[in-house]
Amino acid sequence: MMEPTEDVNLSVRPMLEETFYILSKKNTVYRVKLTEKGLCLQKEHNGNIKNETISLSDIIGCRCMRRKRRSENSCACHPSSSRKHDPRVVEENSAEKDESDISAYLYIYSYILKNCRVKSGQKRDRMTITLRFRSFDKYEDNMREAQKWKSSIKHLIQSRTHPQLSPGKMIPSDSIIENKVLIILNPKSGPGKARDMFQTRVVPVLTEADVNYDLHVTRYANDARILVRSLDIYQYGGGLVAMGGDGILFEVINGLMERTDWETAFQRVKLGVIPCGSGNGLAKAISHQYNEPHDYNPILVSALNVVRGFTTPMDMVRVQTNTQSMFAFLSVGWGFLSDVDIESEKLRAIGSQRFTVYSMARLIGLRTYTARLSYLRVPEDELSRLHTTPHICMDHPSSQLQDPPPSNLPHSLSLGDSINLETEASEDSEGLRRDSFYSVASRRSTYLSVSGSSYLSLADDEDREVSMYGPPSSLPHLSQPVPQNWTVFQGEFVMVHAVFKSHIATDCIMAPDSKLDDGIIWLFVIKAGITRAHLLQFLLGLSSGSHVNVAQTEMIPVRAFRLEPQCPGSYITVDGERIPDGPFQAEVVSCAPNIMARSH
């Protein structure tokens, strides 16, 4: 976020402070201050002073660079001709560095809120701040100054997610906070472009944030499940990130629950999701809860969650059948919506539009199913209390300083998507050019994994007997009757769909009041006899949340439920994955994984 600031930000004692100039603008001075709140830019122009702050929560990383040696064929009088294909800064130890330039460059990468130009709403947009240090007459001294700023910024970023670090005290430059992540990528998710999306849209963000990563590309169904079941997951201090549809995270969670150390795993290992499937319900639910502008660029918003490192607890639901147990985080369905989900698989190539096509087909050929439904309703007083309690995100730093209030950066401001500032030149550098250069992380740059990263390949693992762990169940066995305080209904249904997140797809806000960790299963029940007009109204209302008011439909908050189908042919889905037809029951469990989410 970028916010015009008043004296409140200036009252915070700066950790570092320097004066910079924009040579293309006469009589313009920027006094840049680094504080525990972020980067304060005080612009002075012809006696007018304007203060703006880039919040620390919007800064993901920084990098020290050096000017690239100009090729023999380049022309100094036309610098723009080479910028498109030849970024003119390189790593400080690169063989292509320009020994004659004593300047050191610090690139600061941030993603701030901006208003969308074409339609209403906001989006996260990349902004690069370039600070050119050239006050000293030796390159080593200028780079030392740039490195001091870099170390301070990175320490402030790390102190937000590691409370043991004090924002006011520096740590040795050789100290490392392990943030390596494992990206588990399903190459067939959605339209099958997950691998390209990772390289072009996720790797740049990881690189800017200096996040090391391993990449595992799944090769068959349950590959991710087998991987996390046996892998040394504790080497990934940055967490396990599922990139694909919701099904890949379903595999990861159930693989973790098949480990004997599942409790420790959930306490110590973060989980993340980057959406590129057909539904992408969880990623949208996370953004919805934290008011993040998800729809414009969901991959970017989710990648920023990963590099920021904040987490929040997320409810899980145990689903039990006669033959197996599994854990879900999104939904359990039976009937209409599950039919659409499973039968539209043949149209996966068209993405989320497959759901619309098959919804119309099933609306025309409407099916009903006979079953017995039992559930334990959440008391009204408890429901009211749960939804008036403010949500608290985990991993907050010990510092009591708060970020500036949420804001946006209007397009009318002159800063645009980058700002290039430089210190006053030393007397010995008068003969050098003083223009600024494109960022090394421009859109035309080639991105590689940062140092220490690798591609992870798992040797083929033979099937072996595994057990599903977890906290003790509070439900009776499926062969036993439900408790007396449960509500029971037997009859014909169009669908029963249990939801534990606000969204089950990017454009489907199924349970508008749901929170990530409220402990509630929202049970949607549509009985036989509903008119097609009302059912169509229900389906159309899923994109806005208005479906909850449609006649002949029910939304019931429950702690647990049991469904016993009494006719064949119905589909049952758990987080979009089909399971065999038959009786099943579900309950919210006490163990809660920590999912990566933005903290304001």
Coordinates of C-alpha atoms in Angstrom, one line a residue, residues 233-234 260-269:
I233 CA 9.3 -31.9 5.1
Y234 CA 11.0 -30.1 7.9
T260 CA 3.1 -40.9 12.2
D261 CA 4.3 -37.3 13.1
W262 CA 1.2 -35.6 11.7
E263 CA 0.7 -33.5 14.8
T264 CA 4.2 -32.1 14.6
A265 CA 3.9 -31.6 10.8
F266 CA 0.8 -29.4 11.2
Q267 CA 2.5 -27.4 14.0
R268 CA 5.7 -26.7 12.1
V269 CA 5.0 -26.8 8.4

